[in-house]
Structures are given as C-alpha cells and as structure tokens.
mmCIF file with all atom_site columns, C-alpha atoms in Angstrom:
data_model
loop_
_atom_site.group_PDB
_atom_site.id
_atom_site.type_symbol
_atom_site.label_atom_id
_atom_site.label_alt_id
_atom_site.label_comp_id
_atom_site.label_asym_id
_atom_site.label_entity_id
_atom_site.label_seq_id
_atom_site.pdbx_PDB_ins_code
_atom_site.Cartn_x
_atom_site.Cartn_y
_atom_site.Cartn_z
_atom_site.occupancy
_atom_site.B_iso_or_equiv
_atom_site.pdbx_formal_charge
_atom_site.auth_seq_id
_atom_site.auth_comp_id
_atom_site.auth_asym_id
_atom_site.auth_atom_id
_atom_site.pdbx_PDB_model_num
ATOM 1   C CA . PRO A 1 1   ? -12.999 12.580  13.290  1.00 0.00 ? 1   PRO A CA 1
ATOM 2   C CA . LEU A 1 2   ? -13.263 9.276   15.006  1.00 0.00 ? 2   LEU A CA 1
ATOM 3   C CA . THR A 1 3   ? -10.217 10.100  17.416  1.00 0.00 ? 3   THR A CA 1
ATOM 4   C CA . LYS A 1 4   ? -9.861  12.779  19.852  1.00 0.00 ? 4   LYS A CA 1
ATOM 5   C CA . GLY A 1 5   ? -7.063  15.210  18.996  1.00 0.00 ? 5   GLY A CA 1
ATOM 6   C CA . PRO A 1 6   ? -6.122  18.325  17.978  1.00 0.00 ? 6   PRO A CA 1
ATOM 7   C CA . PRO A 1 7   ? -8.173  19.848  15.341  1.00 0.00 ? 7   PRO A CA 1
ATOM 8   C CA . HIS A 1 8   ? -6.840  19.613  11.749  1.00 0.00 ? 8   HIS A CA 1
ATOM 9   C CA . PRO A 1 9   ? -5.432  23.059  10.718  1.00 0.00 ? 9   PRO A CA 1
ATOM 10  C CA . ALA A 1 10  ? -7.377  23.155  7.496   1.00 0.00 ? 10  ALA A CA 1
ATOM 11  C CA . PRO A 1 11  ? -10.814 22.388  6.622   1.00 0.00 ? 11  PRO A CA 1
ATOM 12  C CA . VAL A 1 12  ? -11.498 18.825  5.762   1.00 0.00 ? 12  VAL A CA 1
ATOM 13  C CA . ARG A 1 13  ? -14.411 18.041  3.283   1.00 0.00 ? 13  ARG A CA 1
ATOM 14  C CA . ARG A 1 14  ? -15.903 14.668  2.936   1.00 0.00 ? 14  ARG A CA 1
ATOM 15  C CA . SER A 1 15  ? -17.154 13.499  -0.460  1.00 0.00 ? 15  SER A CA 1
ATOM 16  C CA . GLU A 1 16  ? -20.086 11.554  -0.800  1.00 0.00 ? 16  GLU A CA 1
ATOM 17  C CA . ILE A 1 17  ? -18.150 8.323   -1.787  1.00 0.00 ? 17  ILE A CA 1
ATOM 18  C CA . SER A 1 18  ? -16.382 8.852   1.474   1.00 0.00 ? 18  SER A CA 1
ATOM 19  C CA . LYS A 1 19  ? -19.467 8.826   3.326   1.00 0.00 ? 19  LYS A CA 1
ATOM 20  C CA . LEU A 1 20  ? -20.331 5.429   2.003   1.00 0.00 ? 20  LEU A CA 1
ATOM 21  C CA . ALA A 1 21  ? -17.013 3.606   3.687   1.00 0.00 ? 21  ALA A CA 1
ATOM 22  C CA . SER A 1 22  ? -17.319 5.618   7.115   1.00 0.00 ? 22  SER A CA 1
ATOM 23  C CA . PRO A 1 23  ? -16.127 3.194   9.672   1.00 0.00 ? 23  PRO A CA 1
ATOM 24  C CA . GLU A 1 24  ? -17.877 2.729   13.080  1.00 0.00 ? 24  GLU A CA 1
ATOM 25  C CA . PRO A 1 25  ? -16.242 5.024   15.775  1.00 0.00 ? 25  PRO A CA 1
ATOM 26  C CA . PHE A 1 26  ? -13.605 3.509   18.037  1.00 0.00 ? 26  PHE A CA 1
ATOM 27  C CA . THR A 1 27  ? -14.148 2.904   21.764  1.00 0.00 ? 27  THR A CA 1
ATOM 28  C CA . ASP A 1 28  ? -11.674 4.591   24.183  1.00 0.00 ? 28  ASP A CA 1
ATOM 29  C CA . ALA A 1 29  ? -10.590 0.982   24.961  1.00 0.00 ? 29  ALA A CA 1
ATOM 30  C CA . GLU A 1 30  ? -10.169 0.301   21.233  1.00 0.00 ? 30  GLU A CA 1
ATOM 31  C CA . LEU A 1 31  ? -7.974  3.628   20.611  1.00 0.00 ? 31  LEU A CA 1
ATOM 32  C CA . ASN A 1 32  ? -5.909  2.747   23.661  1.00 0.00 ? 32  ASN A CA 1
ATOM 33  C CA . ALA A 1 33  ? -4.881  -0.500  22.050  1.00 0.00 ? 33  ALA A CA 1
ATOM 34  C CA . LEU A 1 34  ? -4.468  0.859   18.449  1.00 0.00 ? 34  LEU A CA 1
ATOM 35  C CA . LEU A 1 35  ? -2.439  4.083   19.345  1.00 0.00 ? 35  LEU A CA 1
ATOM 36  C CA . HIS A 1 36  ? 0.683   4.420   21.315  1.00 0.00 ? 36  HIS A CA 1
ATOM 37  C CA . PRO A 1 37  ? 0.563   7.472   23.872  1.00 0.00 ? 37  PRO A CA 1
ATOM 38  C CA . ASP A 1 38  ? 3.501   8.932   22.063  1.00 0.00 ? 38  ASP A CA 1
ATOM 39  C CA . VAL A 1 39  ? 1.454   9.230   18.654  1.00 0.00 ? 39  VAL A CA 1
ATOM 40  C CA . ARG A 1 40  ? -1.477  11.071  20.527  1.00 0.00 ? 40  ARG A CA 1
ATOM 41  C CA . SER A 1 41  ? 0.812   13.594  21.905  1.00 0.00 ? 41  SER A CA 1
ATOM 42  C CA . GLY A 1 42  ? -0.218  16.499  19.843  1.00 0.00 ? 42  GLY A CA 1
ATOM 43  C CA . VAL A 1 43  ? 1.951   16.090  16.716  1.00 0.00 ? 43  VAL A CA 1
ATOM 44  C CA . LEU A 1 44  ? -0.970  14.700  14.619  1.00 0.00 ? 44  LEU A CA 1
ATOM 45  C CA . SER A 1 45  ? -4.623  16.280  14.145  1.00 0.00 ? 45  SER A CA 1
ATOM 46  C CA . ASP A 1 46  ? -7.668  14.248  14.881  1.00 0.00 ? 46  ASP A CA 1
ATOM 47  C CA . VAL A 1 47  ? -7.940  13.515  11.225  1.00 0.00 ? 47  VAL A CA 1
ATOM 48  C CA . GLN A 1 48  ? -4.422  12.220  10.870  1.00 0.00 ? 48  GLN A CA 1
ATOM 49  C CA . LEU A 1 49  ? -4.993  10.192  14.108  1.00 0.00 ? 49  LEU A CA 1
ATOM 50  C CA . ASP A 1 50  ? -8.117  8.508   12.386  1.00 0.00 ? 50  ASP A CA 1
ATOM 51  C CA . ALA A 1 51  ? -6.055  7.292   9.660   1.00 0.00 ? 51  ALA A CA 1
ATOM 52  C CA . VAL A 1 52  ? -2.998  6.095   11.937  1.00 0.00 ? 52  VAL A CA 1
ATOM 53  C CA . ALA A 1 53  ? -5.897  3.991   14.034  1.00 0.00 ? 53  ALA A CA 1
ATOM 54  C CA . LEU A 1 54  ? -7.392  2.704   10.883  1.00 0.00 ? 54  LEU A CA 1
ATOM 55  C CA . ALA A 1 55  ? -3.874  1.536   9.486   1.00 0.00 ? 55  ALA A CA 1
ATOM 56  C CA . ARG A 1 56  ? -3.111  -0.155  12.958  1.00 0.00 ? 56  ARG A CA 1
ATOM 57  C CA . LYS A 1 57  ? -6.474  -2.157  13.100  1.00 0.00 ? 57  LYS A CA 1
ATOM 58  C CA . ALA A 1 58  ? -5.826  -3.002  9.219   1.00 0.00 ? 58  ALA A CA 1
ATOM 59  C CA . HIS A 1 59  ? -2.429  -4.308  10.085  1.00 0.00 ? 59  HIS A CA 1
ATOM 60  C CA . LEU A 1 60  ? -3.594  -6.310  13.179  1.00 0.00 ? 60  LEU A CA 1
ATOM 61  C CA . GLU A 1 61  ? -6.241  -7.930  10.893  1.00 0.00 ? 61  GLU A CA 1
ATOM 62  C CA . GLY A 1 62  ? -3.310  -8.919  8.270   1.00 0.00 ? 62  GLY A CA 1
ATOM 63  C CA . GLY A 1 63  ? -4.463  -6.189  5.917   1.00 0.00 ? 63  GLY A CA 1
ATOM 64  C CA . ALA A 1 64  ? -3.058  -2.979  4.223   1.00 0.00 ? 64  ALA A CA 1
ATOM 65  C CA . ILE A 1 65  ? -4.690  0.655   4.223   1.00 0.00 ? 65  ILE A CA 1
ATOM 66  C CA . ILE A 1 66  ? -4.769  3.269   1.398   1.00 0.00 ? 66  ILE A CA 1
ATOM 67  C CA . ASP A 1 67  ? -4.864  6.735   2.622   1.00 0.00 ? 67  ASP A CA 1
ATOM 68  C CA . GLY A 1 68  ? -6.773  8.718   -0.011  1.00 0.00 ? 68  GLY A CA 1
ATOM 69  C CA . ASP A 1 69  ? -7.043  11.828  1.705   1.00 0.00 ? 69  ASP A CA 1
ATOM 70  C CA . GLY A 1 70  ? -6.884  14.994  -0.373  1.00 0.00 ? 70  GLY A CA 1
ATOM 71  C CA . THR A 1 71  ? -4.329  17.758  -0.824  1.00 0.00 ? 71  THR A CA 1
ATOM 72  C CA . GLY A 1 72  ? -3.535  19.505  2.439   1.00 0.00 ? 72  GLY A CA 1
ATOM 73  C CA . CYS A 1 73  ? -4.543  16.528  5.010   1.00 0.00 ? 73  CYS A CA 1
ATOM 74  C CA . GLY A 1 74  ? -0.771  15.749  5.690   1.00 0.00 ? 74  GLY A CA 1
ATOM 75  C CA . LYS A 1 75  ? -0.529  12.383  4.155   1.00 0.00 ? 75  LYS A CA 1
ATOM 76  C CA . GLY A 1 76  ? 3.266   12.235  4.584   1.00 0.00 ? 76  GLY A CA 1
ATOM 77  C CA . ARG A 1 77  ? 2.852   13.275  8.097   1.00 0.00 ? 77  ARG A CA 1
ATOM 78  C CA . THR A 1 78  ? 0.087   10.701  8.753   1.00 0.00 ? 78  THR A CA 1
ATOM 79  C CA . ALA A 1 79  ? 2.432   8.001   7.201   1.00 0.00 ? 79  ALA A CA 1
ATOM 80  C CA . CYS A 1 80  ? 5.320   9.012   9.593   1.00 0.00 ? 80  CYS A CA 1
ATOM 81  C CA . GLY A 1 81  ? 2.575   8.746   12.451  1.00 0.00 ? 81  GLY A CA 1
ATOM 82  C CA . ILE A 1 82  ? 1.916   5.275   11.253  1.00 0.00 ? 82  ILE A CA 1
ATOM 83  C CA . LEU A 1 83  ? 5.746   4.439   11.345  1.00 0.00 ? 83  LEU A CA 1
ATOM 84  C CA . LEU A 1 84  ? 5.845   5.907   14.780  1.00 0.00 ? 84  LEU A CA 1
ATOM 85  C CA . ASN A 1 85  ? 3.039   3.855   16.047  1.00 0.00 ? 85  ASN A CA 1
ATOM 86  C CA . SER A 1 86  ? 4.353   0.718   14.667  1.00 0.00 ? 86  SER A CA 1
ATOM 87  C CA . PHE A 1 87  ? 7.875   1.415   16.067  1.00 0.00 ? 87  PHE A CA 1
ATOM 88  C CA . LYS A 1 88  ? 6.233   1.980   19.500  1.00 0.00 ? 88  LYS A CA 1
ATOM 89  C CA . LEU A 1 89  ? 3.886   -0.784  19.587  1.00 0.00 ? 89  LEU A CA 1
ATOM 90  C CA . ASP A 1 90  ? 5.813   -3.469  17.403  1.00 0.00 ? 90  ASP A CA 1
ATOM 91  C CA . GLY A 1 91  ? 9.532   -2.554  18.416  1.00 0.00 ? 91  GLY A CA 1
ATOM 92  C CA . SER A 1 92  ? 10.232  -2.048  14.673  1.00 0.00 ? 92  SER A CA 1
ATOM 93  C CA . LYS A 1 93  ? 13.422  -0.134  14.270  1.00 0.00 ? 93  LYS A CA 1
ATOM 94  C CA . ARG A 1 94  ? 13.278  0.071   10.466  1.00 0.00 ? 94  ARG A CA 1
ATOM 95  C CA . ALA A 1 95  ? 10.737  1.159   7.713   1.00 0.00 ? 95  ALA A CA 1
ATOM 96  C CA . VAL A 1 96  ? 10.811  1.657   3.995   1.00 0.00 ? 96  VAL A CA 1
ATOM 97  C CA . TYR A 1 97  ? 9.234   4.591   2.515   1.00 0.00 ? 97  TYR A CA 1
ATOM 98  C CA . VAL A 1 98  ? 8.840   4.315   -1.337  1.00 0.00 ? 98  VAL A CA 1
ATOM 99  C CA . SER A 1 99  ? 7.874   7.541   -3.030  1.00 0.00 ? 99  SER A CA 1
ATOM 100 C CA . VAL A 1 100 ? 9.117   10.042  -6.054  1.00 0.00 ? 100 VAL A CA 1
ATOM 101 C CA . PRO A 1 101 ? 12.519  11.504  -5.411  1.00 0.00 ? 101 PRO A CA 1
ATOM 102 C CA . ALA A 1 102 ? 11.136  15.126  -5.074  1.00 0.00 ? 102 ALA A CA 1
ATOM 103 C CA . THR A 1 103 ? 9.472   14.038  -1.566  1.00 0.00 ? 103 THR A CA 1
ATOM 104 C CA . LEU A 1 104 ? 12.775  13.164  0.143   1.00 0.00 ? 104 LEU A CA 1
ATOM 105 C CA . VAL A 1 105 ? 12.927  16.809  1.786   1.00 0.00 ? 105 VAL A CA 1
ATOM 106 C CA . ASP A 1 106 ? 9.227   16.049  2.862   1.00 0.00 ? 106 ASP A CA 1
ATOM 107 C CA . VAL A 1 107 ? 9.760   12.883  4.488   1.00 0.00 ? 107 VAL A CA 1
ATOM 108 C CA . GLN A 1 108 ? 12.751  14.140  6.303   1.00 0.00 ? 108 GLN A CA 1
ATOM 109 C CA . ARG A 1 109 ? 10.608  16.825  7.680   1.00 0.00 ? 109 ARG A CA 1
ATOM 110 C CA . ASP A 1 110 ? 7.898   14.608  8.784   1.00 0.00 ? 110 ASP A CA 1
ATOM 111 C CA . VAL A 1 111 ? 10.130  12.165  10.336  1.00 0.00 ? 111 VAL A CA 1
ATOM 112 C CA . ARG A 1 112 ? 11.601  15.074  12.442  1.00 0.00 ? 112 ARG A CA 1
ATOM 113 C CA . ASP A 1 113 ? 8.189   16.623  13.193  1.00 0.00 ? 113 ASP A CA 1
ATOM 114 C CA . THR A 1 114 ? 6.412   13.354  14.336  1.00 0.00 ? 114 THR A CA 1
ATOM 115 C CA . LYS A 1 115 ? 9.557   12.803  16.628  1.00 0.00 ? 115 LYS A CA 1
ATOM 116 C CA . LEU A 1 116 ? 10.358  9.300   15.241  1.00 0.00 ? 116 LEU A CA 1
ATOM 117 C CA . GLY A 1 117 ? 13.737  9.925   16.501  1.00 0.00 ? 117 GLY A CA 1
ATOM 118 C CA . VAL A 1 118 ? 15.561  7.982   13.321  1.00 0.00 ? 118 VAL A CA 1
ATOM 119 C CA . ARG A 1 119 ? 17.597  8.711   10.379  1.00 0.00 ? 119 ARG A CA 1
ATOM 120 C CA . VAL A 1 120 ? 16.354  8.716   6.854   1.00 0.00 ? 120 VAL A CA 1
ATOM 121 C CA . HIS A 1 121 ? 18.704  6.913   4.531   1.00 0.00 ? 121 HIS A CA 1
ATOM 122 C CA . ASP A 1 122 ? 18.271  7.833   0.948   1.00 0.00 ? 122 ASP A CA 1
ATOM 123 C CA . VAL A 1 123 ? 18.792  4.579   -0.826  1.00 0.00 ? 123 VAL A CA 1
ATOM 124 C CA . ARG A 1 124 ? 20.444  6.241   -3.798  1.00 0.00 ? 124 ARG A CA 1
ATOM 125 C CA . GLU A 1 125 ? 23.606  7.182   -1.802  1.00 0.00 ? 125 GLU A CA 1
ATOM 126 C CA . LEU A 1 126 ? 23.907  3.761   -0.331  1.00 0.00 ? 126 LEU A CA 1
ATOM 127 C CA . SER A 1 127 ? 26.253  0.780   -1.252  1.00 0.00 ? 127 SER A CA 1
ATOM 128 C CA . SER A 1 128 ? 25.767  -1.234  1.737   1.00 0.00 ? 128 SER A CA 1
ATOM 129 C CA . THR A 1 129 ? 22.953  -1.843  4.342   1.00 0.00 ? 129 THR A CA 1
ATOM 130 C CA . PRO A 1 130 ? 22.277  1.007   6.748   1.00 0.00 ? 130 PRO A CA 1
ATOM 131 C CA . GLY A 1 131 ? 21.450  0.856   10.412  1.00 0.00 ? 131 GLY A CA 1
ATOM 132 C CA . PRO A 1 132 ? 18.120  1.346   11.961  1.00 0.00 ? 132 PRO A CA 1
ATOM 133 C CA . GLY A 1 133 ? 15.899  4.172   10.368  1.00 0.00 ? 133 GLY A CA 1
ATOM 134 C CA . VAL A 1 134 ? 13.759  4.825   7.536   1.00 0.00 ? 134 VAL A CA 1
ATOM 135 C CA . LEU A 1 135 ? 14.987  3.896   3.981   1.00 0.00 ? 135 LEU A CA 1
ATOM 136 C CA . PHE A 1 136 ? 13.960  6.410   1.430   1.00 0.00 ? 136 PHE A CA 1
ATOM 137 C CA . VAL A 1 137 ? 13.240  4.590   -1.850  1.00 0.00 ? 137 VAL A CA 1
ATOM 138 C CA . PRO A 1 138 ? 12.205  6.403   -4.900  1.00 0.00 ? 138 PRO A CA 1
ATOM 139 C CA . TYR A 1 139 ? 10.098  4.225   -7.438  1.00 0.00 ? 139 TYR A CA 1
ATOM 140 C CA . THR A 1 140 ? 12.868  4.485   -9.970  1.00 0.00 ? 140 THR A CA 1
ATOM 141 C CA . SER A 1 141 ? 15.345  3.215   -7.763  1.00 0.00 ? 141 SER A CA 1
ATOM 142 C CA . PHE A 1 142 ? 13.263  0.126   -6.539  1.00 0.00 ? 142 PHE A CA 1
ATOM 143 C CA . LYS A 1 143 ? 14.370  -2.648  -8.797  1.00 0.00 ? 143 LYS A CA 1
ATOM 144 C CA . ARG A 1 144 ? 18.102  -1.505  -9.013  1.00 0.00 ? 144 ARG A CA 1
ATOM 145 C CA . LYS A 1 145 ? 18.238  -1.337  -5.328  1.00 0.00 ? 145 LYS A CA 1
ATOM 146 C CA . LEU A 1 146 ? 16.041  -4.602  -4.247  1.00 0.00 ? 146 LEU A CA 1
ATOM 147 C CA . ASP A 1 147 ? 18.851  -6.390  -2.871  1.00 0.00 ? 147 ASP A CA 1
ATOM 148 C CA . LEU A 1 148 ? 19.752  -3.637  -0.515  1.00 0.00 ? 148 LEU A CA 1
ATOM 149 C CA . ILE A 1 149 ? 16.042  -3.537  0.509   1.00 0.00 ? 149 ILE A CA 1
ATOM 150 C CA . LYS A 1 150 ? 15.881  -6.945  1.050   1.00 0.00 ? 150 LYS A CA 1
ATOM 151 C CA . ARG A 1 151 ? 18.804  -7.023  3.495   1.00 0.00 ? 151 ARG A CA 1
ATOM 152 C CA . PHE A 1 152 ? 17.395  -3.781  5.253   1.00 0.00 ? 152 PHE A CA 1
ATOM 153 C CA . LEU A 1 153 ? 14.259  -5.938  5.905   1.00 0.00 ? 153 LEU A CA 1
ATOM 154 C CA . GLY A 1 154 ? 16.261  -9.001  6.826   1.00 0.00 ? 154 GLY A CA 1
ATOM 155 C CA . LYS A 1 155 ? 17.738  -7.149  9.741   1.00 0.00 ? 155 LYS A CA 1
ATOM 156 C CA . GLU A 1 156 ? 14.520  -6.301  11.260  1.00 0.00 ? 156 GLU A CA 1
ATOM 157 C CA . THR A 1 157 ? 12.987  -8.766  14.000  1.00 0.00 ? 157 THR A CA 1
ATOM 158 C CA . ALA A 1 158 ? 9.384   -6.986  14.220  1.00 0.00 ? 158 ALA A CA 1
ATOM 159 C CA . LYS A 1 159 ? 7.054   -6.678  11.137  1.00 0.00 ? 159 LYS A CA 1
ATOM 160 C CA . MET A 1 160 ? 8.484   -3.612  9.207   1.00 0.00 ? 160 MET A CA 1
ATOM 161 C CA . PRO A 1 161 ? 6.055   -0.837  7.983   1.00 0.00 ? 161 PRO A CA 1
ATOM 162 C CA . ILE A 1 162 ? 6.433   -0.086  4.318   1.00 0.00 ? 162 ILE A CA 1
ATOM 163 C CA . ILE A 1 163 ? 4.963   3.072   2.799   1.00 0.00 ? 163 ILE A CA 1
ATOM 164 C CA . PHE A 1 164 ? 4.105   3.753   -0.834  1.00 0.00 ? 164 PHE A CA 1
ATOM 165 C CA . ASP A 1 165 ? 3.477   7.428   -1.176  1.00 0.00 ? 165 ASP A CA 1
ATOM 166 C CA . GLU A 1 166 ? 2.745   9.367   -4.419  1.00 0.00 ? 166 GLU A CA 1
ATOM 167 C CA . SER A 1 167 ? 2.020   6.083   -6.215  1.00 0.00 ? 167 SER A CA 1
ATOM 168 C CA . HIS A 1 168 ? -0.279  8.089   -8.594  1.00 0.00 ? 168 HIS A CA 1
ATOM 169 C CA . LYS A 1 169 ? 2.808   9.957   -10.034 1.00 0.00 ? 169 LYS A CA 1
ATOM 170 C CA . ALA A 1 170 ? 4.597   6.295   -10.658 1.00 0.00 ? 170 ALA A CA 1
ATOM 171 C CA . THR A 1 171 ? 2.308   5.459   -13.492 1.00 0.00 ? 171 THR A CA 1
ATOM 172 C CA . HIS A 1 172 ? 5.007   6.291   -15.832 1.00 0.00 ? 172 HIS A CA 1
ATOM 173 C CA . LEU A 1 173 ? 7.237   3.794   -14.644 1.00 0.00 ? 173 LEU A CA 1
ATOM 174 C CA . LYS A 1 174 ? 7.732   0.545   -16.806 1.00 0.00 ? 174 LYS A CA 1
ATOM 175 C CA . ARG A 1 175 ? 5.642   -2.399  -16.039 1.00 0.00 ? 175 ARG A CA 1
ATOM 176 C CA . GLU A 1 176 ? 8.719   -4.234  -14.950 1.00 0.00 ? 176 GLU A CA 1
ATOM 177 C CA . VAL A 1 177 ? 8.980   -1.815  -11.621 1.00 0.00 ? 177 VAL A CA 1
ATOM 178 C CA . GLY A 1 178 ? 5.444   -2.636  -10.826 1.00 0.00 ? 178 GLY A CA 1
ATOM 179 C CA . LYS A 1 179 ? 5.913   -6.298  -11.132 1.00 0.00 ? 179 LYS A CA 1
ATOM 180 C CA . CYS A 1 180 ? 9.188   -6.072  -9.116  1.00 0.00 ? 180 CYS A CA 1
ATOM 181 C CA . VAL A 1 181 ? 7.296   -4.142  -6.169  1.00 0.00 ? 181 VAL A CA 1
ATOM 182 C CA . ALA A 1 182 ? 4.357   -6.714  -6.329  1.00 0.00 ? 182 ALA A CA 1
ATOM 183 C CA . GLN A 1 183 ? 6.582   -9.745  -6.328  1.00 0.00 ? 183 GLN A CA 1
ATOM 184 C CA . PHE A 1 184 ? 8.640   -8.221  -3.263  1.00 0.00 ? 184 PHE A CA 1
ATOM 185 C CA . LEU A 1 185 ? 5.139   -7.538  -1.336  1.00 0.00 ? 185 LEU A CA 1
ATOM 186 C CA . GLU A 1 186 ? 4.057   -11.149 -1.988  1.00 0.00 ? 186 GLU A CA 1
ATOM 187 C CA . GLU A 1 187 ? 7.501   -12.673 -1.006  1.00 0.00 ? 187 GLU A CA 1
ATOM 188 C CA . HIS A 1 188 ? 7.612   -10.857 2.214   1.00 0.00 ? 188 HIS A CA 1
ATOM 189 C CA . LYS A 1 189 ? 3.958   -10.123 3.090   1.00 0.00 ? 189 LYS A CA 1
ATOM 190 C CA . ASP A 1 190 ? 4.506   -11.901 6.506   1.00 0.00 ? 190 ASP A CA 1
ATOM 191 C CA . GLN A 1 191 ? 7.255   -9.535  7.401   1.00 0.00 ? 191 GLN A CA 1
ATOM 192 C CA . LEU A 1 192 ? 5.688   -6.239  6.252   1.00 0.00 ? 192 LEU A CA 1
ATOM 193 C CA . HIS A 1 193 ? 2.799   -3.795  7.271   1.00 0.00 ? 193 HIS A CA 1
ATOM 194 C CA . VAL A 1 194 ? 1.558   -2.180  4.161   1.00 0.00 ? 194 VAL A CA 1
#
C-alpha cells in the first residue's frame, strides 16, 4: 500500500499486470493534500485509502479513475470514501451513484459505514428533484430519469462526484443507454468528478 491506514481485512494479491502500473508512493505532504482527515479516520483500509488518494489526484488533474480491484477489496466502500473525500474537500453536497439495482442495499450500507452523513435517494422512487445526498441510479433507469439527474446536478455548486459501479454487469443494456451516458458525461464533464 502507498497510504498508511488500517490493514485490509482480507488478503490482497497483485497481478503481474498491476505491477506494471504501480504509481510512485505519495509523500506525507501529498497525502495530507489529497485526503481529508475524516477519510483517514479508520473506516477505510490502507488499500482503499490508496484508491481514494489516486482518485483525488486524477480528479485534480482533470481525469477519472477506474478501480479494478478484485472481489473482496470493498470497491463500494472505496467509492463511498471517494465521495466522502470530495464532500469534505470540495464542499460537494450531492453525488450520483450508477450501478445495478441489486447494489442499492450495499450502497446504503457503505454510505452509512463511511459516515458520509447523507441520504441515499433511489431515482426509481422519485418524481421530483431530491435534496442533497447520493442519487442512486440503476443503469436501466439512466436514460428514463436523465432530466431528473440533470436537475439534481444543476443544484450543486461544487464539482459533483459520479460513480459508475458494476459496469461489467451492464453489458446487456441497449446501445442507446451507453450513448446516453457518454453524451451526459461529455456535456457535463466540467461539473463532474468521474
């Protein structure tokens, strides 16, 4: 791990491919700039903190991050750590979490466990724009609820984080949903941390 934190509760193995993409370790000064103290409070493991720090660095450089960790690394918890870091450092009050419907319960748990302190709004149950919090959007609802997502985004003054989780399970979706997501990201790239 690049970041000091609690050891990850499960064994983590690195593939030979992942070793080719190993970033340089962060200095203490870099970590202090990349991670809010609340994120380092012990709710995330050292491996998860690495991903949060790398995400923050990518966002500051105008990029995005793909977390390709394997099963058991807690990618959902890491994603909520990225949201917490963005909320604390950027002043964001809203985030969008796009995934498959079955992960809603996991997202609610991870939001609670990372002490994000916001409500998770299920877009499928909404007819009007909700207040601050995490807007949970299944891939199957993205296109149909696009106007509501845009209104939710429009109420945020800071860059808003957006998470795309379980995207490998969304491969069965029609091409038009993928095009809709790509167009949304292009139109709003200056307002989002991906």
